[in-house]
Amino acid sequence: MSFDRSIKIAPSILSADFANFGAECRAIEAQGADWVHVDVMDGHFVPNITFGPATCAAIRPHIKGVMDVHLMIAPVDPYIEAFAKAGADIITAHVEAGPHIHRTMQAIRGAGAKAGVALNPATPAAAVEYLLDMVDLVCVMTVNPGFGGQKFIHSQVEKVRQLRAMIGDRPIHIEIDGGVDPVTAPLVAAAGADVLVAGSAVFRGGSVSDPAPYGANIRAIRDAAKA
């Protein structure tokens, strides 16, 4: 993975057809997705259960680009190696998920993946200040983690601005996860975000048999973010 700050759209397969993940991954990439975002939930750290390493391993052959795995689980450390072996390019863990997030970032990089750290809406930007020299991505949750389709929390735009200033010229992506659409995308992009996770806003209106709406939705988000 080379680093650049261009806007990247990362559709969340949480909104895809669960019975057809391989084809859905191929479809969104063909329609212009930059990354494929995989939301892993455990029913403990967040009130929902989704996928595990086996799902990631199953869809990896269908993804040509970046597989961006977001671990909303606790504890997280015991599962890092499994997700890395499943083909995750980026593994993101929550700063709130355990007592030793610095060690978690070390473990992710040690497993050969890029290291991401996520911040829940109530967690301040300062929580990652002493991690910035060992992470590749900071994910700002603009909804409470656990379910797709929630409304964007506007207070998080200022957090993005703070992170952008803290990061400076370090090669660190700022990712936004939650409520991203053509209305909210320009707000976070202007504040300094470059990776936009979108679920329902990408998959709405389309399907594997009719993927053109995926492309239209991706272009609408990207164009709005660049405006």
C-alpha positions as semicolon CSV with decimal commas, in nm:
position;residue;x (nm);y (nm);z (nm)
1;M;0,000;0,000;0,000
2;S;0,138;0,336;-0,103
3;F;0,028;0,642;0,092
4;D;-0,159;0,939;-0,049
5;R;-0,420;1,178;0,083
6;S;-0,663;1,154;-0,210
7;I;-1,023;1,078;-0,117
8;K;-1,083;0,704;-0,090
9;I;-1,427;0,544;-0,070
10;A;-1,443;0,227;0,141
11;P;-1,784;0,060;0,114
12;S;-1,878;-0,139;0,423
13;I;-1,993;-0,490;0,340
14;L;-2,216;-0,470;0,646
15;S;-2,469;-0,332;0,398
16;A;-2,400;-0,591;0,127
17;D;-2,590;-0,910;0,048
18;F;-2,459;-1,151;0,312
19;A;-2,536;-1,450;0,089
20;N;-2,323;-1,313;-0,194
21;F;-2,017;-1,148;-0,040
22;G;-1,765;-1,250;-0,305
23;A;-1,972;-1,110;-0,589
24;E;-2,053;-0,798;-0,388
25;C;-1,682;-0,730;-0,327
26;R;-1,606;-0,770;-0,697
27;A;-1,900;-0,548;-0,788
28;I;-1,810;-0,254;-0,565
29;E;-1,447;-0,259;-0,679
30;A;-1,556;-0,269;-1,042
31;Q;-1,780;0,029;-0,969
32;G;-1,497;0,238;-0,825
33;A;-1,450;0,144;-0,460
34;D;-1,095;0,211;-0,339
35;W;-1,102;-0,013;-0,029
36;V;-1,336;-0,283;0,101
37;H;-1,430;-0,221;0,465
38;V;-1,512;-0,519;0,688
39;D;-1,689;-0,443;1,016
40;V;-1,614;-0,715;1,271
41;M;-1,847;-0,711;1,574
42;D;-1,857;-0,947;1,871
43;G;-2,185;-0,882;2,053
44;H;-1,979;-0,775;2,355
45;F;-1,786;-0,458;2,273
46;V;-2,077;-0,359;2,048
47;P;-2,438;-0,482;2,048
48;N;-2,419;-0,681;1,725
49;I;-2,243;-0,988;1,586
50;T;-2,108;-0,996;1,231
51;F;-1,800;-1,168;1,085
52;G;-1,484;-1,348;1,189
53;P;-1,149;-1,434;1,033
54;A;-1,303;-1,713;0,823
55;T;-1,525;-1,463;0,642
56;C;-1,226;-1,240;0,574
57;A;-1,029;-1,535;0,437
58;A;-1,324;-1,633;0,217
59;I;-1,365;-1,290;0,058
60;R;-0,994;-1,207;0,029
61;P;-0,958;-1,377;-0,315
62;H;-1,242;-1,161;-0,444
63;I;-1,076;-0,831;-0,340
64;K;-0,806;-0,691;-0,567
65;G;-0,735;-0,383;-0,357
66;V;-0,722;-0,303;0,013
67;M;-0,915;-0,509;0,269
68;D;-0,974;-0,275;0,561
69;V;-1,074;-0,475;0,871
70;H;-1,230;-0,284;1,159
71;L;-1,231;-0,485;1,481
72;M;-1,512;-0,378;1,712
73;I;-1,427;-0,654;1,957
74;A;-1,284;-0,691;2,307
75;P;-1,044;-0,836;2,388
76;V;-0,881;-0,769;2,054
77;D;-0,520;-0,886;2,091
78;P;-0,587;-1,263;2,076
79;Y;-0,745;-1,228;1,730
80;I;-0,497;-1,002;1,552
81;E;-0,286;-1,281;1,407
82;A;-0,592;-1,463;1,272
83;F;-0,718;-1,157;1,087
84;A;-0,370;-1,085;0,951
85;K;-0,345;-1,443;0,822
86;A;-0,691;-1,402;0,668
87;G;-0,549;-1,130;0,447
88;A;-0,632;-0,803;0,617
89;D;-0,422;-0,517;0,479
90;I;-0,529;-0,283;0,758
91;I;-0,643;-0,391;1,104
92;T;-0,809;-0,126;1,318
93;A;-0,868;-0,170;1,691
94;H;-1,054;0,060;1,928
95;V;-0,866;0,261;2,185
96;E;-1,152;0,178;2,423
97;A;-1,131;-0,200;2,369
98;G;-0,850;-0,276;2,611
99;P;-0,601;-0,137;2,861
100;H;-0,290;-0,151;2,640
101;I;-0,368;0,002;2,301
102;H;0,002;0,076;2,242
103;R;0,077;-0,296;2,269
104;T;-0,214;-0,370;2,036
105;M;-0,070;-0,140;1,768
106;Q;0,266;-0,313;1,805
107;A;0,098;-0,651;1,762
108;I;-0,085;-0,544;1,446
109;R;0,231;-0,419;1,282
110;G;0,417;-0,724;1,407
111;A;0,161;-0,942;1,228
112;G;0,242;-0,766;0,901
113;A;-0,064;-0,543;0,868
114;K;-0,106;-0,168;0,872
115;A;-0,220;-0,047;1,216
116;G;-0,535;0,153;1,268
117;V;-0,681;0,294;1,588
118;A;-1,048;0,389;1,623
119;L;-1,215;0,648;1,844
120;N;-1,574;0,627;1,964
121;P;-1,778;0,951;1,953
122;A;-1,720;1,034;2,323
123;T;-1,345;0,965;2,308
124;P;-1,128;1,276;2,252
125;A;-0,864;1,310;1,985
126;A;-0,602;1,339;2,258
127;A;-0,647;0,968;2,334
128;V;-0,427;0,882;2,033
129;E;-0,166;1,157;2,076
130;Y;0,101;0,915;2,196
131;L;0,021;0,657;1,930
132;L;0,070;0,869;1,622
133;D;0,424;0,750;1,552
134;M;0,310;0,387;1,535
135;V;-0,021;0,397;1,349
136;D;-0,112;0,415;0,981
137;L;-0,475;0,516;1,022
138;V;-0,704;0,687;1,273
139;C;-1,071;0,598;1,241
140;V;-1,321;0,851;1,374
141;M;-1,656;0,695;1,455
142;T;-1,924;0,941;1,350
143;V;-2,194;0,710;1,486
144;N;-2,191;0,481;1,787
145;P;-2,039;0,152;1,673
146;G;-2,257;-0,154;1,634
147;F;-2,511;-0,095;1,360
148;G;-2,527;0,050;1,011
149;G;-2,772;0,316;0,902
150;Q;-2,732;0,554;1,198
151;K;-2,734;0,932;1,172
152;F;-2,407;1,122;1,150
153;I;-2,289;1,285;1,476
154;H;-2,181;1,635;1,371
155;S;-1,967;1,704;1,679
156;Q;-1,708;1,467;1,535
157;V;-1,611;1,708;1,256
158;E;-1,414;1,917;1,507
159;K;-1,240;1,601;1,627
160;V;-1,126;1,539;1,269
161;R;-0,982;1,891;1,254
162;Q;-0,794;1,832;1,577
163;L;-0,652;1,504;1,450
164;R;-0,548;1,660;1,121
165;A;-0,349;1,922;1,313
166;M;-0,198;1,661;1,546
167;I;-0,093;1,433;1,261
168;G;0,093;1,704;1,072
169;D;0,301;1,555;0,790
170;R;0,294;1,198;0,922
171;P;0,169;0,944;0,665
172;I;-0,149;0,864;0,854
173;H;-0,496;0,828;0,702
174;I;-0,798;0,976;0,876
175;E;-1,095;0,749;0,819
176;I;-1,460;0,834;0,885
177;D;-1,701;0,556;0,975
178;G;-2,071;0,625;1,016
179;G;-2,340;0,823;0,841
180;V;-2,126;0,913;0,540
181;D;-2,323;1,030;0,235
182;P;-2,298;1,316;-0,018
183;V;-2,419;1,561;0,249
184;T;-2,172;1,470;0,524
185;A;-1,874;1,371;0,307
186;P;-1,768;1,730;0,227
187;L;-1,779;1,825;0,597
188;V;-1,527;1,562;0,703
189;A;-1,315;1,594;0,390
190;A;-1,277;1,968;0,449
191;A;-1,174;1,891;0,808
192;G;-0,897;1,660;0,690
193;A;-1,038;1,310;0,639
194;D;-0,931;1,109;0,333
195;V;-1,096;0,765;0,378
196;L;-1,475;0,756;0,382
197;V;-1,653;0,440;0,491
198;A;-2,007;0,417;0,358
199;G;-2,252;0,132;0,385
200;S;-2,612;0,200;0,300
201;A;-2,515;0,513;0,104
202;V;-2,317;0,294;-0,140
203;F;-2,532;-0,019;-0,159
204;R;-2,869;0,157;-0,172
205;G;-3,060;0,084;-0,493
206;G;-2,817;-0,167;-0,638
207;S;-2,741;-0,537;-0,639
208;V;-2,493;-0,784;-0,785
209;S;-2,720;-0,822;-1,086
210;D;-2,758;-0,443;-1,116
211;P;-2,438;-0,287;-0,978
212;A;-2,456;0,044;-1,165
213;P;-2,622;0,222;-0,869
214;Y;-2,317;0,129;-0,659
215;G;-2,099;0,323;-0,899
216;A;-2,334;0,620;-0,908
217;N;-2,346;0,628;-0,527
218;I;-1,966;0,603;-0,496
219;R;-1,916;0,883;-0,748
220;A;-2,172;1,103;-0,571
221;I;-1,987;1,067;-0,239
222;R;-1,644;1,120;-0,395
223;D;-1,757;1,423;-0,597
224;A;-1,920;1,579;-0,291
225;A;-1,605;1,524;-0,083
226;K;-1,389;1,689;-0,347
227;A;-1,621;1,987;-0,397
